[in-house]
mmCIF file of C-alpha atoms and ligand atoms in Angstrom:
data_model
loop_
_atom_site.group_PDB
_atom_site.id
_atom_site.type_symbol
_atom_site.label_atom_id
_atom_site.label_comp_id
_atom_site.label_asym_id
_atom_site.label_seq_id
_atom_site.Cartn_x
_atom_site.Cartn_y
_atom_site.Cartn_z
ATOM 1 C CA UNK A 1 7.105 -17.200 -3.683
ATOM 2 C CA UNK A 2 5.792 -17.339 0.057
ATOM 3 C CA UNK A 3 8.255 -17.842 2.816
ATOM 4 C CA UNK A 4 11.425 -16.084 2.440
ATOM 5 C CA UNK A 5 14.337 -15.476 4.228
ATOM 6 C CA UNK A 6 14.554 -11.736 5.763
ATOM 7 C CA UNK A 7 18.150 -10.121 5.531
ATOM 8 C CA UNK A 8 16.274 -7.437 8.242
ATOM 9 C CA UNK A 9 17.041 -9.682 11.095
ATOM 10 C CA UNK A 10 14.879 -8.042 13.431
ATOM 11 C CA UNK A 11 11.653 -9.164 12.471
ATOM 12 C CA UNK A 12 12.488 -13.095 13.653
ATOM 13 C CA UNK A 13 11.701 -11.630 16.787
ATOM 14 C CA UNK A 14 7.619 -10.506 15.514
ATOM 15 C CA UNK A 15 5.275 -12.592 17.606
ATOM 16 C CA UNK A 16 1.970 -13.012 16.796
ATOM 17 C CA UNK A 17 0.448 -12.000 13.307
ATOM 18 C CA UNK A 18 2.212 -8.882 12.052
ATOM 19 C CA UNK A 19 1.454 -7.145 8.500
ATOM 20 C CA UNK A 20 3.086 -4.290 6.818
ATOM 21 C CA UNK A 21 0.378 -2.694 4.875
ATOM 22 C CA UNK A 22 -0.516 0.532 2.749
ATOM 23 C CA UNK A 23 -4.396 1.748 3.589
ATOM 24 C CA UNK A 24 -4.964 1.774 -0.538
ATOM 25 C CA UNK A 25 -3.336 -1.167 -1.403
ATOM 26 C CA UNK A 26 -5.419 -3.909 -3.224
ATOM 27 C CA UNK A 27 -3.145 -6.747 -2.732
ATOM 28 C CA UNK A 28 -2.991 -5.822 1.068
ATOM 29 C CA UNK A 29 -7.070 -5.056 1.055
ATOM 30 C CA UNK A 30 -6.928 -9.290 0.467
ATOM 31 C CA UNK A 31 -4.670 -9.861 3.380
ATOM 32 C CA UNK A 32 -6.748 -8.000 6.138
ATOM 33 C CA UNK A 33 -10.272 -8.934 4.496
ATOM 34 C CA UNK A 34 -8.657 -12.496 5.163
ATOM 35 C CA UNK A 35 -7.300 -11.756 8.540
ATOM 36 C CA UNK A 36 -11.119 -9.921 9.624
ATOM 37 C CA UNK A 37 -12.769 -13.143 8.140
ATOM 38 C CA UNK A 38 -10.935 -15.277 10.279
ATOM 39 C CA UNK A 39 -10.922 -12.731 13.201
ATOM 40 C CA UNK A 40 -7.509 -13.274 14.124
ATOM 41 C CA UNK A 41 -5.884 -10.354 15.964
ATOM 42 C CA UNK A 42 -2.757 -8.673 14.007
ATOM 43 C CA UNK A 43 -0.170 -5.743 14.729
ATOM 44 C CA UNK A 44 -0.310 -3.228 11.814
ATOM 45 C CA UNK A 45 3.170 -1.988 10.145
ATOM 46 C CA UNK A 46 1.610 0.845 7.866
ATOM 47 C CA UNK A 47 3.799 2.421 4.928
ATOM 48 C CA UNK A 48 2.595 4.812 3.178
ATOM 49 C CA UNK A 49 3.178 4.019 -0.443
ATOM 50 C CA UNK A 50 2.446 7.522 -1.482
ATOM 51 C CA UNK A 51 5.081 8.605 0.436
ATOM 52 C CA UNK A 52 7.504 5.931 -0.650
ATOM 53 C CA UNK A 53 7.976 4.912 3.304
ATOM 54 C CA UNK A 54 7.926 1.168 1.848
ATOM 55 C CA UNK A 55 11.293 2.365 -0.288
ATOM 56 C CA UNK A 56 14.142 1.840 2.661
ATOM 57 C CA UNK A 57 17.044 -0.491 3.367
ATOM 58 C CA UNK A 58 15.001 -2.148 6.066
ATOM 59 C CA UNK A 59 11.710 -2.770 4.335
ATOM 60 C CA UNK A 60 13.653 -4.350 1.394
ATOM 61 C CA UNK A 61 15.471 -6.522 4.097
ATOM 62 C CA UNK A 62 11.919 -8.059 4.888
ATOM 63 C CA UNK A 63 10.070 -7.679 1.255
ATOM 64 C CA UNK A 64 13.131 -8.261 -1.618
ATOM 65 C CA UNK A 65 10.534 -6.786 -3.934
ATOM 66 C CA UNK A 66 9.895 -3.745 -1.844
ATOM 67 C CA UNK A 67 6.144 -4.292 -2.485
ATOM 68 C CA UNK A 68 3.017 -4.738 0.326
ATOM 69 C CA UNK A 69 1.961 -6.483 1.588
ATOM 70 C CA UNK A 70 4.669 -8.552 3.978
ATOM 71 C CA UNK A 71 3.163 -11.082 6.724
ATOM 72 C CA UNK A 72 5.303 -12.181 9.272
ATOM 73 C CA UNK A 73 4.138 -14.477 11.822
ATOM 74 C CA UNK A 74 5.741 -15.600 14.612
ATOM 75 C CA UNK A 75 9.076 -14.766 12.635
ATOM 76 C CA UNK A 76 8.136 -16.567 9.715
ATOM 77 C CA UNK A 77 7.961 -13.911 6.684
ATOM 78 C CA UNK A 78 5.523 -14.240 3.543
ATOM 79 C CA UNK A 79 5.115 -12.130 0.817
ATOM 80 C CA UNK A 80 2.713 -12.007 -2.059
ATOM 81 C CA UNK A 81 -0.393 -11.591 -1.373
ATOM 82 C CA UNK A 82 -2.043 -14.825 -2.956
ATOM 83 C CA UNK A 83 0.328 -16.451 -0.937
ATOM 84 C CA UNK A 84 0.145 -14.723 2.248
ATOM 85 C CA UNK A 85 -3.964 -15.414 1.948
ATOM 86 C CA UNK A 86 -3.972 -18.910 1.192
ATOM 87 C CA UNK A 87 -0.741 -19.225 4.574
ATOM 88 C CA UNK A 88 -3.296 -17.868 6.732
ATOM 89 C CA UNK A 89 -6.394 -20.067 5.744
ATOM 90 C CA UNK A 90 -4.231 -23.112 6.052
ATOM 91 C CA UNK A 91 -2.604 -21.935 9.296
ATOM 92 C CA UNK A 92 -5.450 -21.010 10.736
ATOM 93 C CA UNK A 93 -8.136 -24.014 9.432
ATOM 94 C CA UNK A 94 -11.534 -22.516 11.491
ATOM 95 C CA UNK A 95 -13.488 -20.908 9.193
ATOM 96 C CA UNK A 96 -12.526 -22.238 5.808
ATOM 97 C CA UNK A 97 -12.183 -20.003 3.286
ATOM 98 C CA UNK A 98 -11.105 -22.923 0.507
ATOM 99 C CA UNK A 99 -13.596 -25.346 -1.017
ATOM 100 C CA UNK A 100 -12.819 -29.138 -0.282
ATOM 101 C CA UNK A 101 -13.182 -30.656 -4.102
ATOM 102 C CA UNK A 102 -10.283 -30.761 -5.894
ATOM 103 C CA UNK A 103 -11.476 -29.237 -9.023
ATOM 104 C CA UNK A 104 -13.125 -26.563 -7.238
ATOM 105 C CA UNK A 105 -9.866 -25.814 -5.292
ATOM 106 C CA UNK A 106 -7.517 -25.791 -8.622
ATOM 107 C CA UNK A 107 -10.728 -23.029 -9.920
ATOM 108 C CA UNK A 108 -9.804 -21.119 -6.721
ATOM 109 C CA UNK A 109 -5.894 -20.801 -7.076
ATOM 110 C CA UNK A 110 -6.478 -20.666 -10.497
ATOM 111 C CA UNK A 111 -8.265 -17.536 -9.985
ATOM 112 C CA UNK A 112 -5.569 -15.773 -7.228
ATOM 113 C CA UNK A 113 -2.706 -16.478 -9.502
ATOM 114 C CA UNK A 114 -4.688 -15.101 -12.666
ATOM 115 C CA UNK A 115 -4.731 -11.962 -10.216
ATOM 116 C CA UNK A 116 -1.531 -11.536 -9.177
ATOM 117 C CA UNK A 117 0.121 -12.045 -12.691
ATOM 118 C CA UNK A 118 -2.061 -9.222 -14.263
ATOM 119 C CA UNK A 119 -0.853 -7.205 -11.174
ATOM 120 C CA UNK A 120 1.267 -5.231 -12.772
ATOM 121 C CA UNK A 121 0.101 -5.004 -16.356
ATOM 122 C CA UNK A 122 -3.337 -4.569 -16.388
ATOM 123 C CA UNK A 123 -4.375 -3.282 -12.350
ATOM 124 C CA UNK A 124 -1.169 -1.204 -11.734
ATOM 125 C CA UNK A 125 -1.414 0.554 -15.029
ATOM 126 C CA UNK A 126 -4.672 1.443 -15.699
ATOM 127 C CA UNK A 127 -4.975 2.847 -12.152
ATOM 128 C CA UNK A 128 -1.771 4.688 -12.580
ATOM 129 C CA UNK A 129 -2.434 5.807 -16.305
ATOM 130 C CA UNK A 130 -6.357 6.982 -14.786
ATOM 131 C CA UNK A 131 -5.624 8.228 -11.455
ATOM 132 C CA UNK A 132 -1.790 8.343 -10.391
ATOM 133 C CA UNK A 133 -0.805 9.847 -13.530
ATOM 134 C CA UNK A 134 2.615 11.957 -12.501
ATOM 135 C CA UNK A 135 0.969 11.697 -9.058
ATOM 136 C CA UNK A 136 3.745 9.206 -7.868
ATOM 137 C CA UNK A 137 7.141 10.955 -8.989
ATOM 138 C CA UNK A 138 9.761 10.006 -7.316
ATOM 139 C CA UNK A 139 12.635 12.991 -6.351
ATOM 140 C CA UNK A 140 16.242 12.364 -8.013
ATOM 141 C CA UNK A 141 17.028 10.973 -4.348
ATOM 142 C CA UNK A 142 14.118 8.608 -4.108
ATOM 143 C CA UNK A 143 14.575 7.467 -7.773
ATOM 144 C CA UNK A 144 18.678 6.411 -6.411
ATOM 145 C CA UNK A 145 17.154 4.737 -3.762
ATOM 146 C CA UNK A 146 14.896 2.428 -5.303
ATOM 147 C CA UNK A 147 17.320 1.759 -8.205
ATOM 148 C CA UNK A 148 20.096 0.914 -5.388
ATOM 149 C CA UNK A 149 17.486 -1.358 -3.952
ATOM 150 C CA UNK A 150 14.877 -2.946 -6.632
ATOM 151 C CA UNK A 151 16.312 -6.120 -8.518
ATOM 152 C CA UNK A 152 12.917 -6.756 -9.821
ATOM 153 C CA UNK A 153 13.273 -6.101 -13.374
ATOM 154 C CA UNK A 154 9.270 -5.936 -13.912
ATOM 155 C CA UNK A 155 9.067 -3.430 -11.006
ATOM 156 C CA UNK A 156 12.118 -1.563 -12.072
ATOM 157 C CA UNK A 157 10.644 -0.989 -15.372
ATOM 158 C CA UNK A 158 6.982 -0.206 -14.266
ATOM 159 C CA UNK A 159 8.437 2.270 -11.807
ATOM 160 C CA UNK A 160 10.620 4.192 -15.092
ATOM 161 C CA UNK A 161 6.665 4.422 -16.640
ATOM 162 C CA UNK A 162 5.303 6.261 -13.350
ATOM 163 C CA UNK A 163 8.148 8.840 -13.743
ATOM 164 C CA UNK A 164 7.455 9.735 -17.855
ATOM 165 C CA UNK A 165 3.438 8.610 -17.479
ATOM 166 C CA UNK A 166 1.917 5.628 -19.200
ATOM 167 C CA UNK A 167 0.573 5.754 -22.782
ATOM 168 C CA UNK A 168 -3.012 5.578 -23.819
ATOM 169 C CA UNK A 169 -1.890 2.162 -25.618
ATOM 170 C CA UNK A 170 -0.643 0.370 -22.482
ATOM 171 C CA UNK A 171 -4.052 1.680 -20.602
ATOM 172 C CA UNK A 172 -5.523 0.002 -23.178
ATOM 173 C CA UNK A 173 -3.721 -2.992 -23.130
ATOM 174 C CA UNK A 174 -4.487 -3.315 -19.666
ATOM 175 C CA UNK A 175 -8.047 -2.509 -20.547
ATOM 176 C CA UNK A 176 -8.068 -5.821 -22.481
ATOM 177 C CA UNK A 177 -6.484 -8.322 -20.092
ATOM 178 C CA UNK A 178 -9.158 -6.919 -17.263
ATOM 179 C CA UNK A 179 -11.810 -7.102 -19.849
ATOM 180 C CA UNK A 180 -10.951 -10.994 -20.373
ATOM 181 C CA UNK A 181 -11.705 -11.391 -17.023
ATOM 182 C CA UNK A 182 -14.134 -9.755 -15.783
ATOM 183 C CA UNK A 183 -16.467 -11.200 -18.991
ATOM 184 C CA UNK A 184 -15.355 -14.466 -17.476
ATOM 185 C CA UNK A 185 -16.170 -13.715 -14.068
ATOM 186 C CA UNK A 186 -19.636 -11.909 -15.058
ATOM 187 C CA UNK A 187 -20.950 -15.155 -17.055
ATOM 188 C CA UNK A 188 -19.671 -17.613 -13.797
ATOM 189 C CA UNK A 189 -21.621 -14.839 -11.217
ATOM 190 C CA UNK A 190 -24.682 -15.264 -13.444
ATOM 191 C CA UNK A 191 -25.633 -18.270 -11.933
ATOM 192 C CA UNK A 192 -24.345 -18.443 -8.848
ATOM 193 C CA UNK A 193 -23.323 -16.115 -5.915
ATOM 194 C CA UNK A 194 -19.238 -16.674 -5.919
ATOM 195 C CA UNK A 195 -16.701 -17.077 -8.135
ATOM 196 C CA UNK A 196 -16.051 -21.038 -7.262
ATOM 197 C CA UNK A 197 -18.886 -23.183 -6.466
ATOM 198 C CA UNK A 198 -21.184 -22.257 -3.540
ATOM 199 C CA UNK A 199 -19.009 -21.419 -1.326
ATOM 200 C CA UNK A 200 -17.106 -17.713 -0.568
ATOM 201 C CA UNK A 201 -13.576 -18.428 -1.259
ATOM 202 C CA UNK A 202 -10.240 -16.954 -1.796
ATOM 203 C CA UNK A 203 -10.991 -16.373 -4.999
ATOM 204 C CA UNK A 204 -14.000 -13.730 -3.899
ATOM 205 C CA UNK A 205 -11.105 -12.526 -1.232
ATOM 206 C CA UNK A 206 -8.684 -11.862 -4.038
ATOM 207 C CA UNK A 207 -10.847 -10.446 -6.789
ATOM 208 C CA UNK A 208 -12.855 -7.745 -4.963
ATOM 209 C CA UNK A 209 -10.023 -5.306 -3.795
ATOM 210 C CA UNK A 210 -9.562 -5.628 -7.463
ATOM 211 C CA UNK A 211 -13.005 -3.949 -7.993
ATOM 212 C CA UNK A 212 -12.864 -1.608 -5.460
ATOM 213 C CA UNK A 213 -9.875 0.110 -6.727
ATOM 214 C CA UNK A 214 -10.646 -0.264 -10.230
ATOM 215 C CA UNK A 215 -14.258 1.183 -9.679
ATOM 216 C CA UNK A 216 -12.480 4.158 -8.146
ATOM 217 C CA UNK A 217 -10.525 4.729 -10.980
ATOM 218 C CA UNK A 218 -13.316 4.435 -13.440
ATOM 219 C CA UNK A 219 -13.029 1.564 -14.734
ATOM 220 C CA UNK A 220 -16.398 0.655 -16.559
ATOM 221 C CA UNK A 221 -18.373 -1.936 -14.616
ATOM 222 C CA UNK A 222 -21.361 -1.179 -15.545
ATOM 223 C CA UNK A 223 -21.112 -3.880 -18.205
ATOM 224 C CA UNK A 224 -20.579 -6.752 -16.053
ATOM 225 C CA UNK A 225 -23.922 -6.557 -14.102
ATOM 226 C CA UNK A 226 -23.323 -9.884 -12.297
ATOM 227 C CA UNK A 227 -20.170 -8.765 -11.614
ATOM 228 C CA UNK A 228 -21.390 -5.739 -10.030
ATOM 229 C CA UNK A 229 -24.388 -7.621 -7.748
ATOM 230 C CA UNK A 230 -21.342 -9.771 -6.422
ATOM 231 C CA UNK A 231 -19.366 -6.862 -5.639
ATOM 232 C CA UNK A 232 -21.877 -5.402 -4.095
ATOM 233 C CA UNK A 233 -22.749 -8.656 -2.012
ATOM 234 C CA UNK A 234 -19.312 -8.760 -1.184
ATOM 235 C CA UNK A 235 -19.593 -5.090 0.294
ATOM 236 C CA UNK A 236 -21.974 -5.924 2.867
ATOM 237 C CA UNK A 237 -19.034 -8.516 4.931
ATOM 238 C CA UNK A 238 -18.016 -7.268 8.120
ATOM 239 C CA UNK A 239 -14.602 -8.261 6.950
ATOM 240 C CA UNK A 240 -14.786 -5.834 3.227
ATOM 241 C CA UNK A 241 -15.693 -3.010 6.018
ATOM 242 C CA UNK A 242 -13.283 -3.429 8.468
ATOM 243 C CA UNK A 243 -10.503 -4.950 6.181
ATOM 244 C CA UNK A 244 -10.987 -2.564 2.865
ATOM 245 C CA UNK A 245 -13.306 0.648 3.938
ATOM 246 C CA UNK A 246 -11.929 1.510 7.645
ATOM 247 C CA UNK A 247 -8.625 1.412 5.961
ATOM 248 C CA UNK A 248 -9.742 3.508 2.575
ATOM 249 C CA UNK A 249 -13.121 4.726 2.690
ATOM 250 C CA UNK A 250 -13.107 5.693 -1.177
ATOM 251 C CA UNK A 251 -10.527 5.348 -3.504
HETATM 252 N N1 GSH B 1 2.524 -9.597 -6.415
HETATM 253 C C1 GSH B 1 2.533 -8.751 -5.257
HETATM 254 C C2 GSH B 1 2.286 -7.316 -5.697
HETATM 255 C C3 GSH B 1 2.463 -6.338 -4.565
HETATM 256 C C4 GSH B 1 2.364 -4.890 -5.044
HETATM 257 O O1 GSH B 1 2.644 -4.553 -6.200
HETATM 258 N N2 GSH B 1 1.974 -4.021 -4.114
HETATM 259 C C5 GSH B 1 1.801 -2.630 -4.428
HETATM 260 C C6 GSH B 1 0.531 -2.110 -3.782
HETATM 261 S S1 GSH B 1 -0.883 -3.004 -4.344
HETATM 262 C C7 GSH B 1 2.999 -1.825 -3.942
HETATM 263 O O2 GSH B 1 3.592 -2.133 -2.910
HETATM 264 N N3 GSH B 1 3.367 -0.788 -4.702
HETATM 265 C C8 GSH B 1 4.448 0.050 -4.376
HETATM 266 C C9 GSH B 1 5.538 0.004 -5.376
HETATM 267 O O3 GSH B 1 5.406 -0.671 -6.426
HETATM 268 O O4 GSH B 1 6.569 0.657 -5.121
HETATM 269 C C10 GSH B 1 1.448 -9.224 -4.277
HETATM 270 O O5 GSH B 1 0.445 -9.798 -4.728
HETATM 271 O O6 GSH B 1 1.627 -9.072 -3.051
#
């Protein structure tokens, strides 16, 4: 999606790097781990998911999905997160974080889209079935908010499962389509220290928020070893500890 056009007219006038951001998010974790590695200087919008501060008329007047993270730079406003990454790393070229051959490059997006499209099915559930379960209940007045507001009919009906709870069947659905991955990624880490070629990419940028939060809600990575040595490589960038732990020291 990328660049869209706010309806909240106020936020034309941003200057500078500004992102609206929840401290637990996974698809925001990318977005500052990118900003850090680039050590670019940003203004912080924080809504607390939790408290459904992302769920008003003028949030949904920047984001249309009523989802973080939003980027808006000097008035221009992205949103998703693959997209907001990859906006930044071209804006910004020092410090590539992109490999140059072509194949390697369609590996990388291949990889951030992969993420993003299992957002909902497979990350958002299983941590909601393990560790939100009836945790994120929205009050009769919240729940007439968001329907006034959401048009996204994915988000609309994820957000009617958080109310009743998920079943064990869709957490192990979602069990499945992380399994696929992860196997993938654990056999590609086995021989080498990212995800696409030599180089730390994207790809890393996108997946290990991923891990973080899944790790935290049990999810069992103790049978992707590789997996787990490049997670734990990963953890020892300046950018995982100012971009993911300063923000949400455990999930
Ligand atoms: N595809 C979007 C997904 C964004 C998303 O679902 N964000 C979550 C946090 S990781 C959120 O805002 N959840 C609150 C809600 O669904 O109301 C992206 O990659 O930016």
């Amino acid at each position: 999606m990328g660049i869209v056009t706010p309806t909240n007219k106020a936020v034309l006038e941003h200057k500078g790097l500004h992102l609206y951001h929840s401290a637990l998010s996974n698809c925001a974790m990318r977005v500052r781990m990118t900003l850090e590695e680039k050590k670019l200087p940003w203004t912080s919008h924080h809504l607390d998911i939790t408290k459904k501060e992302h769920i008003t008329p003028e949030y949904f007047g920047i984001n249309p999905n009523g989802v973080v993270p939003t980027l808006v730079h000097d008035g221009v406003v992205i949103i998703e997160s693959d997209d907001i990454i990859d906006y930044i790393d071209q804006t910004f070229p020092e410090t590539p974080l992109h490999p140059v051959a072509a194949e390697e490059l369609e590996s990388m997006y291949w990889w951030m889209k992969s993420a993003v499209e299992i957002h909902v099915k497979a990350v958002k559930t299983f941590i909601y079935f393990h560790k939100m379960q009836g945790k994120m209940k929205q009050t009769d007045e919240q729940k007439d908010a968001y329907e006034k507001l959401q048009t996204n009919e994915e988000l609309i009906a994820f957000h009617k499962n958080t109310d009743k709870g998920f079943t064990a069947e869709q957490a192990n659905e979602a069990v499945a389509m992380l399994d696929h991955f992860f196997k993938l990624a654990d056999g590609i880490l086995q021989n080498r220290d990212w995800l696409v070629g030599e180089q730390f990419t994207l790809a890393d940028i996108t997946w290990v928020p991923m891990h973080f939060t899944l790790a935290g809600a049990d999810y069992d990575f103790s049978r992707f070893p590789a997996v787990q040595a490049w997670a734990s490589r990963l953890q020892e960038r300046e950018s995982f500890k100012k971009g993911v732990l300063d923000w949400c020291p455990t999930f």
